[in-house]
């Protein structure tokens, strides 16, 4: 009998129950594959391997005994910086291509019936920022805004539009460093050019381009994704919902919504109310149609529609193990190819929807803005068919109750909760009831016990009167630990507790998905503008304790470029270069006011953040 590692892999009983079940059924999981990979390549972990050309692949010996240069002559500093830059490019490209897909839908408003503008006020507000006459028809304004946003992706502009939201002082910092993003695609392409053999061989120059491309993500691709999602699907408002694997209902047809972009999932939510489909489900023996989210697509529909959330990144294989997941419909990003293999052991259909994200062994049902209604119904019908094929002997739901949470804290919703002005929040920060604000973001990584670091960090911070705002998988982790209910205020220090109780809000606010980290940038820019200071002066920080994705590197980089201290709980592959490490964890602070700190221990990470916040408070004289 092999050892079952469930308790070591996750802090949650729903996950542990499924790990035990799947292991007993002999199914390989992400943690098994990690073990198979160990020991992982030391050169790659340090960032010291390069395969950018056919003279290589090359490696630099970190102990100074073997080769110190690649075949072309690139040394450790250049190789590490180039690798990091390519990771930032990939992360920025992922968020931004997601944003572009939304702009494409925006450009078709009035020409396709599946989509409409649900927040006209926001459409007009954002259009005015782009210098568009917002008095025209909704269709015309939507079209013009889409065209203006497409321009942000190109290479004709000197600066993308939404960077103008930051304080003037911040723009000046970026101008001085030559890192104002000019075009979203342009900055990503320029990284790919500069990291080709024989182009940019100055590691510091490469790192500056990393910051520029990351800003093109934060204030470009990601911010556009958030703004257009709000325009099309509604700006989130506070609402209650439930979370964990118990949100799946054994008696209903279960459809999991996985990936990142709300374009498809929003249509599935609408179709799930279709009387005829509900009737079909009942004829098949189900009590109804139940939806549950995974990862950031889950966050999108949770924030806007209160759709229950099954879990975050490391739950995606486990959810299939309930034996009650009839369809997992995916768009793109963070979808492990392994789910197709796990699904084969059950009756579950994995449905891919995007021409740019196909999986071998999955059912491909391609969604376009023109066919969305019809395809959404097709997916639900497929789920009903699969429901009939369930294998009762393989069904086992975890014996836990769904956890309640409060979600929907867009910047607009936070302002509403504050009575329309930032002043009450600023007063609480000034008088010390709230010591500071921390954005806890990013993924799960099987190298970290699932959710343990996210939760420990959030608890320590709120206990110390620091307001936590979270997104992505970190947000899901905190919600499962019941930190997103107004009652969780009793875990906070006296000051934060008083503020939360007065406003009836949780001490950990859910701001949304990964692209919604742009909401944090918007909020911090507004606070800094209100106080007449730079973002880097604020008592704020970021943390990505369990990150795995290149997107998280891009997010961390745009936080640092914006002047924030960012704690990473998983070491990035930069330790092969003293210079790169030194720049990113120290020297960059004198340039942007922000820097990275690598600290896997959440207690120590919290200490570092709290000291940083107190230091900033002292300098602000508050
Ligand atoms: Fe080797 Fe240089 Fe080619 Fe990289 S670019 S693989 S270091 S020769
Ligand atoms: S889904 S990027 S695992 S947060 Fe955005 Fe989660 Fe990280 Fe994907």
XYZ file of C-alpha atoms and ligand atoms in Angstrom:
638
model
C 0.000 0.000 0.000
C 1.547 3.313 -1.032
C 1.459 6.336 1.169
C -1.334 8.745 0.485
C -0.050 12.288 0.612
C -3.388 14.142 0.675
C -2.681 15.947 3.966
C 0.665 17.183 2.677
C -0.702 18.419 -0.636
C -3.573 20.668 0.408
C -4.947 22.427 3.466
C -8.560 21.792 2.406
C -10.613 18.717 3.199
C -12.509 18.819 -0.120
C -9.208 18.590 -2.017
C -7.789 15.982 0.342
C -10.839 13.730 -0.021
C -10.504 13.823 -3.789
C -6.742 13.281 -3.717
C -7.309 10.150 -1.615
C -10.030 8.941 -3.968
C -8.091 9.520 -7.176
C -4.915 7.997 -5.742
C -6.869 4.923 -4.687
C -8.184 4.703 -8.237
C -4.592 4.797 -9.498
C -4.944 8.129 -11.297
C -1.832 10.210 -11.783
C -2.088 13.741 -10.435
C -0.044 16.930 -10.695
C 1.849 16.096 -7.478
C 2.848 12.672 -8.865
C 4.167 14.220 -12.040
C 6.130 16.773 -10.007
C 7.752 13.895 -8.101
C 8.592 12.168 -11.374
C 10.352 15.327 -12.549
C 12.540 15.569 -9.461
C 15.300 16.499 -9.203
C 14.364 19.259 -11.612
C 17.131 20.736 -13.754
C 19.390 22.991 -11.667
C 20.527 25.038 -14.655
C 16.945 25.808 -15.654
C 15.928 26.561 -12.066
C 18.712 29.148 -11.905
C 17.856 30.538 -15.347
C 21.254 29.442 -16.683
C 20.228 27.390 -19.701
C 19.608 28.853 -23.130
C 18.108 27.340 -26.259
C 17.517 30.513 -28.186
C 19.497 29.290 -31.185
C 20.845 26.207 -32.929
C 24.455 26.809 -31.886
C 23.106 25.727 -28.485
C 21.474 24.603 -26.286
C 23.957 26.041 -23.805
C 24.406 26.070 -20.055
C 26.546 28.146 -17.738
C 28.090 26.387 -14.760
C 26.930 28.098 -11.557
C 29.978 26.843 -9.621
C 32.468 28.490 -11.935
C 34.125 25.198 -12.853
C 32.495 24.471 -16.187
C 31.641 26.791 -19.092
C 30.897 30.385 -18.178
C 29.616 31.375 -21.602
C 27.277 29.993 -24.223
C 28.567 29.236 -27.721
C 27.753 32.828 -28.810
C 29.564 34.254 -25.807
C 26.494 35.181 -23.749
C 27.320 35.037 -20.056
C 25.140 34.153 -17.061
C 23.765 37.693 -16.678
C 22.659 37.931 -20.307
C 21.178 34.438 -20.375
C 19.216 34.917 -17.137
C 17.932 38.358 -18.190
C 16.931 37.069 -21.625
C 15.042 34.128 -20.141
C 13.219 36.352 -17.689
C 12.325 38.777 -20.470
C 10.797 35.976 -22.533
C 8.708 34.926 -19.535
C 7.438 38.494 -19.104
C 6.651 38.637 -22.824
C 4.639 35.428 -22.584
C 2.749 36.593 -19.505
C 1.993 40.007 -20.969
C 0.954 38.419 -24.275
C -1.456 36.042 -22.513
C -3.307 38.755 -20.616
C -3.270 41.057 -23.604
C -4.484 38.568 -26.198
C -7.330 37.826 -23.804
C -8.020 41.583 -23.720
C -7.958 41.777 -27.511
C -10.583 39.024 -27.799
C -12.870 41.163 -25.671
C -12.211 44.234 -27.817
C -13.188 42.158 -30.867
C -16.537 41.417 -29.239
C -16.932 45.102 -28.329
C -16.373 46.029 -31.969
C -19.330 43.848 -32.996
C -21.903 45.251 -30.562
C -25.142 45.827 -32.413
C -24.107 43.326 -35.086
C -24.282 40.138 -32.982
C -27.211 39.383 -30.685
C -25.306 37.293 -28.139
C -23.580 40.330 -26.660
C -24.754 43.689 -25.504
C -23.433 46.518 -23.359
C -24.489 45.904 -19.765
C -22.700 48.896 -18.252
C -23.443 51.827 -20.530
C -22.207 54.299 -17.932
C -18.794 52.663 -17.877
C -18.697 52.463 -21.675
C -19.199 56.217 -21.826
C -16.702 56.912 -19.065
C -13.932 54.872 -20.666
C -14.808 56.228 -24.128
C -14.391 59.780 -22.825
C -10.948 58.854 -21.501
C -10.050 57.874 -25.055
C -11.315 61.230 -26.315
C -14.424 59.726 -27.937
C -17.719 61.616 -28.159
C -19.855 59.533 -25.781
C -23.136 61.196 -26.738
C -23.526 58.999 -29.834
C -25.454 55.684 -29.846
C -24.188 52.860 -27.640
C -23.276 50.837 -30.736
C -21.318 53.713 -32.245
C -19.482 54.505 -28.998
C -18.681 50.803 -28.503
C -17.316 50.576 -32.038
C -15.213 53.710 -31.723
C -13.860 52.623 -28.356
C -12.927 49.234 -29.782
C -11.024 50.909 -32.618
C -9.195 53.188 -30.182
C -8.277 50.214 -28.024
C -6.985 48.300 -31.055
C -4.630 51.244 -31.558
C -3.230 50.558 -28.071
C -2.097 47.180 -29.332
C -0.218 48.650 -32.273
C 2.927 50.684 -32.738
C 1.736 54.127 -33.804
C 1.379 55.690 -30.365
C 3.915 57.194 -28.011
C 2.045 55.903 -24.993
C -0.945 53.654 -24.446
C -4.033 55.482 -23.251
C -4.677 54.089 -19.786
C -1.219 54.872 -18.361
C -2.633 58.358 -18.012
C -4.520 57.117 -14.952
C -1.346 57.121 -12.847
C -0.107 60.211 -11.000
C 2.024 62.585 -13.064
C 4.996 61.794 -10.844
C 4.808 58.134 -11.835
C 4.756 58.929 -15.542
C 7.838 61.077 -14.991
C 9.631 58.140 -13.336
C 8.803 55.952 -16.314
C 9.780 58.642 -18.808
C 13.140 59.065 -17.136
C 13.745 55.325 -17.364
C 12.430 55.125 -20.932
C 9.801 52.537 -19.986
C 6.507 54.226 -20.847
C 4.711 51.499 -22.835
C 4.058 52.581 -26.426
C 1.992 49.695 -27.728
C 0.991 46.373 -26.196
C 2.048 44.140 -29.059
C 5.043 46.339 -29.717
C 6.602 45.844 -26.285
C 6.097 42.075 -26.426
C 7.500 41.800 -29.938
C 10.423 43.989 -28.962
C 11.316 41.557 -26.169
C 11.288 38.668 -28.639
C 13.536 40.699 -30.945
C 15.911 41.836 -28.226
C 16.346 38.319 -26.840
C 17.296 36.835 -30.210
C 20.989 35.985 -30.386
C 23.109 39.028 -30.916
C 20.674 41.843 -30.195
C 20.412 43.199 -26.635
C 23.337 41.955 -24.598
C 23.081 44.434 -21.753
C 21.213 42.678 -18.918
C 20.054 45.909 -17.265
C 18.742 47.218 -20.566
C 16.838 43.941 -20.979
C 15.368 44.236 -17.489
C 14.114 47.741 -18.265
C 12.312 46.355 -21.304
C 10.797 43.707 -18.994
C 9.298 46.537 -16.936
C 8.058 48.334 -20.038
C 6.357 45.227 -21.443
C 4.851 44.457 -18.055
C 3.372 47.968 -17.923
C 1.915 47.370 -21.379
C 0.184 44.422 -19.730
C -0.953 46.077 -16.483
C -2.091 49.395 -17.964
C -2.778 47.909 -21.391
C -3.875 44.346 -22.083
C -5.064 43.490 -18.585
C -6.713 46.848 -17.929
C -8.477 46.728 -21.291
C -9.623 43.164 -20.509
C -11.106 44.294 -17.206
C -12.728 47.473 -18.504
C -14.263 45.803 -21.557
C -15.467 42.812 -19.510
C -17.229 45.243 -17.168
C -18.733 47.097 -20.124
C -19.980 43.910 -21.785
C -20.918 41.767 -18.818
C -21.536 44.300 -16.060
C -19.311 45.910 -13.458
C -19.242 43.612 -10.418
C -21.229 44.529 -7.335
C -21.055 42.908 -3.902
C -22.961 39.659 -3.666
C -22.919 36.397 -1.760
C -21.906 33.079 -3.259
C -20.447 29.713 -2.295
C -17.171 27.961 -2.907
C -15.370 24.564 -2.827
C -15.972 21.160 -4.404
C -19.269 20.757 -2.567
C -20.743 23.351 -4.941
C -21.077 20.460 -7.401
C -24.466 18.823 -6.994
C -24.719 15.089 -7.412
C -28.381 15.345 -8.363
C -27.860 17.929 -11.121
C -26.068 18.210 -14.438
C -22.739 19.798 -13.490
C -20.882 22.062 -15.895
C -17.476 23.443 -14.890
C -16.389 26.783 -16.382
C -12.604 26.875 -16.609
C -9.981 29.210 -18.052
C -9.840 32.995 -18.047
C -12.106 34.829 -20.447
C -15.795 35.472 -19.636
C -16.848 35.597 -23.303
C -17.889 31.943 -23.449
C -18.742 31.334 -19.804
C -21.119 34.283 -19.605
C -23.098 32.794 -22.496
C -23.210 29.394 -20.777
C -24.576 31.056 -17.638
C -27.360 32.669 -19.688
C -28.146 29.407 -21.493
C -28.353 27.511 -18.209
C -31.604 29.395 -17.454
C -33.196 28.154 -20.704
C -36.475 26.431 -19.763
C -36.199 23.879 -22.541
C -32.720 22.845 -21.484
C -33.800 22.570 -17.850
C -36.689 20.376 -19.028
C -34.272 18.218 -21.008
C -32.051 17.869 -17.939
C -35.050 16.787 -15.864
C -36.092 14.257 -18.492
C -32.592 12.831 -18.169
C -33.185 12.309 -14.447
C -31.386 15.384 -13.125
C -32.925 17.940 -10.797
C -31.493 20.829 -12.777
C -28.400 22.385 -14.340
C -25.638 23.458 -11.987
C -22.658 25.601 -12.927
C -19.417 25.941 -11.000
C -16.273 27.878 -11.825
C -12.577 27.060 -11.832
C -9.587 29.424 -11.902
C -10.127 32.867 -13.402
C -13.097 32.153 -15.665
C -14.664 31.050 -12.397
C -13.625 34.349 -10.790
C -15.190 36.306 -13.668
C -18.629 34.697 -13.357
C -18.398 34.598 -9.571
C -17.739 38.358 -9.398
C -20.500 39.308 -11.820
C -23.142 36.620 -11.460
C -22.487 34.902 -8.158
C -21.933 31.559 -9.935
C -20.516 29.141 -7.324
C -16.806 28.402 -7.496
C -15.463 24.826 -7.419
C -11.866 25.845 -6.786
C -8.543 27.105 -8.052
C -5.650 25.798 -10.124
C -4.861 22.573 -8.240
C -8.535 21.592 -8.085
C -8.929 21.126 -11.838
C -7.999 17.428 -11.876
C -9.688 16.726 -8.555
C -13.059 18.063 -9.617
C -13.268 15.338 -12.254
C -12.662 12.793 -9.507
C -16.040 13.551 -7.934
C -17.485 11.486 -10.789
C -20.168 14.149 -11.073
C -18.467 16.619 -13.422
C -20.387 16.170 -16.666
C -18.611 18.781 -18.778
C -15.584 20.970 -18.208
C -15.746 23.787 -20.714
C -12.504 25.699 -21.134
C -11.333 28.796 -22.942
C -7.618 29.281 -22.358
C -4.712 29.573 -19.892
C -3.913 27.481 -16.813
C -5.782 24.459 -18.154
C -3.584 21.441 -17.537
C -3.417 19.071 -20.526
C -3.739 16.351 -17.876
C -7.442 17.003 -17.354
C -8.155 15.257 -20.643
C -6.404 12.116 -19.337
C -8.211 12.222 -15.987
C -11.535 12.804 -17.765
C -10.997 9.607 -19.785
C -11.271 7.616 -16.549
C -14.754 9.060 -15.960
C -17.682 10.099 -18.106
C -16.575 13.766 -18.178
C -16.318 15.626 -21.485
C -13.646 18.289 -21.784
C -14.867 20.903 -24.246
C -12.470 23.370 -25.847
C -13.937 26.515 -27.386
C -11.146 28.651 -28.799
C -9.308 28.039 -32.091
C -6.125 29.021 -30.256
C -6.490 26.504 -27.407
C -7.240 22.996 -28.644
C -6.449 19.888 -26.590
C -5.915 16.440 -28.067
C -8.633 14.123 -26.807
C -11.069 16.955 -26.024
C -14.311 17.788 -27.829
C -13.872 21.018 -29.773
C -16.940 23.239 -30.043
C -15.758 26.512 -31.490
C -17.415 29.666 -30.221
C -17.559 32.883 -32.247
C -19.491 36.047 -31.372
C -21.936 35.048 -34.135
C -22.703 31.486 -32.968
C -22.475 31.884 -29.190
C -26.153 31.264 -28.291
C -26.387 28.122 -30.366
C -23.038 26.717 -29.184
C -23.800 27.425 -25.523
C -26.944 25.315 -25.869
C -24.960 22.604 -27.638
C -22.546 22.410 -24.701
C -25.381 22.135 -22.196
C -27.019 19.397 -24.279
C -23.714 17.534 -24.325
C -23.533 17.822 -20.530
C -27.040 16.379 -20.255
C -26.018 13.448 -22.463
C -22.919 12.882 -20.328
C -25.019 13.043 -17.155
C -26.835 9.935 -18.436
C -23.481 8.183 -18.796
C -22.308 8.749 -15.226
C -20.743 5.745 -13.510
C -22.471 5.568 -10.096
C -19.683 3.450 -8.615
C -17.205 6.282 -9.312
C -19.269 9.082 -7.768
C -18.146 10.329 -4.392
C -18.649 13.890 -3.254
C -16.411 15.247 -0.507
C -18.288 15.352 2.788
C -17.925 19.076 3.385
C -20.369 21.945 3.127
C -19.895 24.750 0.585
C -18.193 27.762 2.149
C -19.957 31.132 1.941
C -18.231 34.204 0.634
C -18.857 37.773 -0.392
C -17.524 38.757 -3.805
C -17.900 41.527 -6.394
C -15.581 44.282 -5.139
C -14.807 46.221 -8.282
C -13.271 49.648 -7.653
C -16.699 51.127 -8.409
C -18.301 48.818 -5.816
C -15.700 49.753 -3.197
C -16.397 53.435 -3.858
C -20.125 52.802 -3.483
C -19.554 50.960 -0.213
C -17.593 54.005 0.951
C -20.479 56.320 0.092
C -19.114 57.528 -3.250
C -15.775 58.913 -2.101
C -12.367 57.506 -1.215
C -12.229 59.817 1.787
C -13.462 57.358 4.454
C -10.796 54.859 3.326
C -8.090 57.524 3.275
C -9.146 58.687 6.739
C -8.900 55.123 8.054
C -5.430 54.772 6.529
C -4.317 58.161 7.854
C -5.510 57.580 11.405
C -4.034 54.088 11.396
C -7.199 51.996 11.727
C -6.013 50.536 8.428
C -2.203 50.384 8.399
C -1.951 49.612 4.699
C -3.300 47.655 1.739
C -1.825 44.485 0.225
C -2.718 42.813 -3.067
C -2.456 39.044 -2.693
C -2.441 37.507 -6.138
C -1.407 34.568 -8.254
C -1.675 30.877 -8.510
C -1.292 27.519 -6.844
C 1.945 25.632 -7.391
C 2.296 21.944 -6.410
C 5.628 22.885 -4.831
C 3.623 24.643 -2.103
C 0.955 22.935 0.012
C -2.172 24.115 -1.766
C -3.420 27.494 -0.456
C -1.338 27.296 2.743
C 0.814 30.351 2.045
C -1.982 32.500 0.628
C -4.128 31.903 3.697
C -1.357 32.259 6.288
C -0.235 35.543 4.738
C -3.761 36.973 4.544
C -4.536 36.006 8.150
C -1.359 37.581 9.475
C -1.947 40.774 7.505
C -5.556 41.341 8.532
C -4.649 40.544 12.127
C -2.187 43.449 11.802
C -4.869 45.820 10.456
C -3.803 45.529 6.844
C -6.646 45.389 4.327
C -6.106 42.546 1.849
C -7.430 42.735 -1.700
C -7.023 39.567 -3.724
C -7.469 38.124 -7.185
C -6.983 34.890 -9.096
C -6.245 31.671 -7.276
C -5.145 33.545 -4.143
C -8.677 34.911 -3.885
C -10.130 31.418 -4.124
C -7.762 30.187 -1.420
C -8.775 32.976 0.951
C -12.459 32.433 0.239
C -12.251 28.706 1.009
C -10.705 29.636 4.346
C -13.796 31.777 5.122
C -11.843 35.034 5.003
C -14.310 36.639 2.618
C -17.318 37.005 4.868
C -18.137 40.096 6.928
C -17.864 37.793 9.996
C -14.172 37.251 9.193
C -13.676 40.796 10.500
C -13.381 39.228 13.952
C -10.016 37.797 12.798
C -8.776 41.297 12.018
C -7.062 43.736 14.340
C -9.263 46.239 16.185
C -8.835 49.026 13.618
C -9.598 47.022 10.496
C -12.366 45.153 12.296
C -14.107 48.422 13.129
C -13.953 49.618 9.523
C -15.217 46.284 8.144
C -18.039 46.089 10.665
C -19.130 49.649 9.928
C -19.282 48.898 6.208
C -20.397 45.235 6.527
C -17.561 44.077 4.292
C -14.951 41.324 4.711
C -11.342 42.175 5.649
C -10.237 40.369 2.479
C -11.895 41.871 -0.582
C -12.292 39.931 -3.807
C -11.266 42.133 -6.737
C -11.579 39.423 -9.382
C -9.472 37.446 -11.829
C -5.817 37.777 -12.836
C -6.452 40.527 -15.394
C -8.350 42.303 -12.616
C -5.060 43.038 -10.913
C -5.499 46.120 -13.064
C -8.276 47.075 -10.598
C -5.537 47.250 -7.949
C -3.528 49.587 -10.211
C -6.612 51.751 -10.753
C -7.370 51.891 -7.025
C -3.778 52.724 -6.065
C -3.545 55.376 -8.786
C -6.765 56.969 -7.524
C -5.548 56.922 -3.905
C -2.177 58.401 -4.863
C -3.853 61.084 -7.006
C -6.192 61.941 -4.141
C -3.280 62.284 -1.708
C -1.094 64.111 -4.216
C 1.710 61.555 -3.899
C 3.236 58.835 -6.066
C 2.075 55.190 -5.859
C 5.498 54.285 -4.464
C 4.826 56.536 -1.442
C 1.778 54.550 -0.345
C 1.787 51.981 2.508
C 0.976 49.159 0.103
C 2.561 45.983 -1.250
C 1.894 42.931 -3.413
C 2.416 39.222 -2.857
C 2.283 36.123 -5.050
C 3.021 33.364 -2.557
C 2.162 30.323 -4.690
C 2.736 31.612 -8.204
C 3.579 29.294 -11.093
C 2.652 31.167 -14.270
C 4.604 33.469 -16.564
C 1.602 35.768 -16.225
C 2.404 36.119 -12.531
C 5.933 37.265 -13.418
C 4.451 39.964 -15.653
C 2.067 41.010 -12.867
C 4.888 41.150 -10.320
C 6.954 43.208 -12.761
C 4.225 45.805 -13.356
C 3.657 46.122 -9.627
C 7.392 46.713 -9.128
C 7.461 49.176 -12.041
C 4.536 50.980 -10.393
C 6.511 51.360 -7.168
C 5.385 48.399 -5.061
C 7.290 45.936 -2.933
C 6.343 42.472 -4.235
C 6.949 39.286 -2.273
C 7.287 36.079 -4.263
C 6.804 32.837 -2.348
C 8.327 30.667 -5.086
C 11.837 31.625 -6.271
C 11.949 32.897 -9.856
C 14.660 31.464 -12.160
C 17.086 34.373 -11.721
C 19.492 33.056 -9.091
C 22.076 32.161 -11.742
C 22.921 35.843 -12.163
C 24.080 37.898 -9.194
C 23.562 41.005 -11.263
C 19.936 40.271 -12.229
C 19.137 39.197 -8.675
C 20.743 42.325 -7.290
C 18.893 44.622 -9.695
C 15.465 43.088 -9.116
C 15.693 42.665 -5.351
C 17.588 45.848 -4.548
C 18.791 48.365 -7.146
C 15.465 48.711 -8.943
C 14.071 50.331 -5.799
C 16.168 53.418 -6.445
C 14.667 53.579 -9.945
C 10.959 52.772 -9.537
C 10.479 52.714 -5.756
C 9.476 49.047 -5.941
C 11.391 45.784 -5.717
C 11.009 42.030 -5.455
C 11.607 40.050 -2.270
C 11.717 36.252 -2.380
C 10.372 34.717 0.828
C 8.597 31.342 0.853
C 7.662 31.507 4.554
C 4.336 33.388 4.785
C 4.988 34.512 8.381
C 8.305 36.065 7.380
C 6.723 37.464 4.215
C 4.092 39.159 6.362
C 6.805 40.625 8.610
C 8.648 42.038 5.612
C 5.443 43.577 4.261
C 4.432 45.017 7.651
C 7.854 46.619 8.129
C 7.634 48.062 4.639
C 4.177 49.487 5.357
C 5.331 51.078 8.616
C 8.333 52.578 6.850
C 6.090 54.117 4.197
C 3.724 55.457 6.860
C 6.620 57.063 8.658
C 7.810 58.747 5.484
C 4.299 60.003 4.751
C 4.105 61.312 8.304
C 1.021 59.281 9.174
Fe 23.833 29.229 -26.779
Fe 24.001 31.842 -27.342
Fe 22.489 30.227 -28.854
Fe 21.742 30.785 -26.342
S 21.884 32.239 -28.027
S 21.693 28.785 -27.333
S 23.729 30.959 -25.307
S 24.679 30.152 -28.596
S -5.910 31.230 -12.909
S -2.607 32.535 -13.695
S -3.274 29.707 -11.836
S -3.884 32.796 -10.517
Fe -5.690 33.151 -13.348
Fe -4.832 30.937 -11.110
Fe -2.445 31.743 -11.718
Fe -3.922 30.749 -13.558
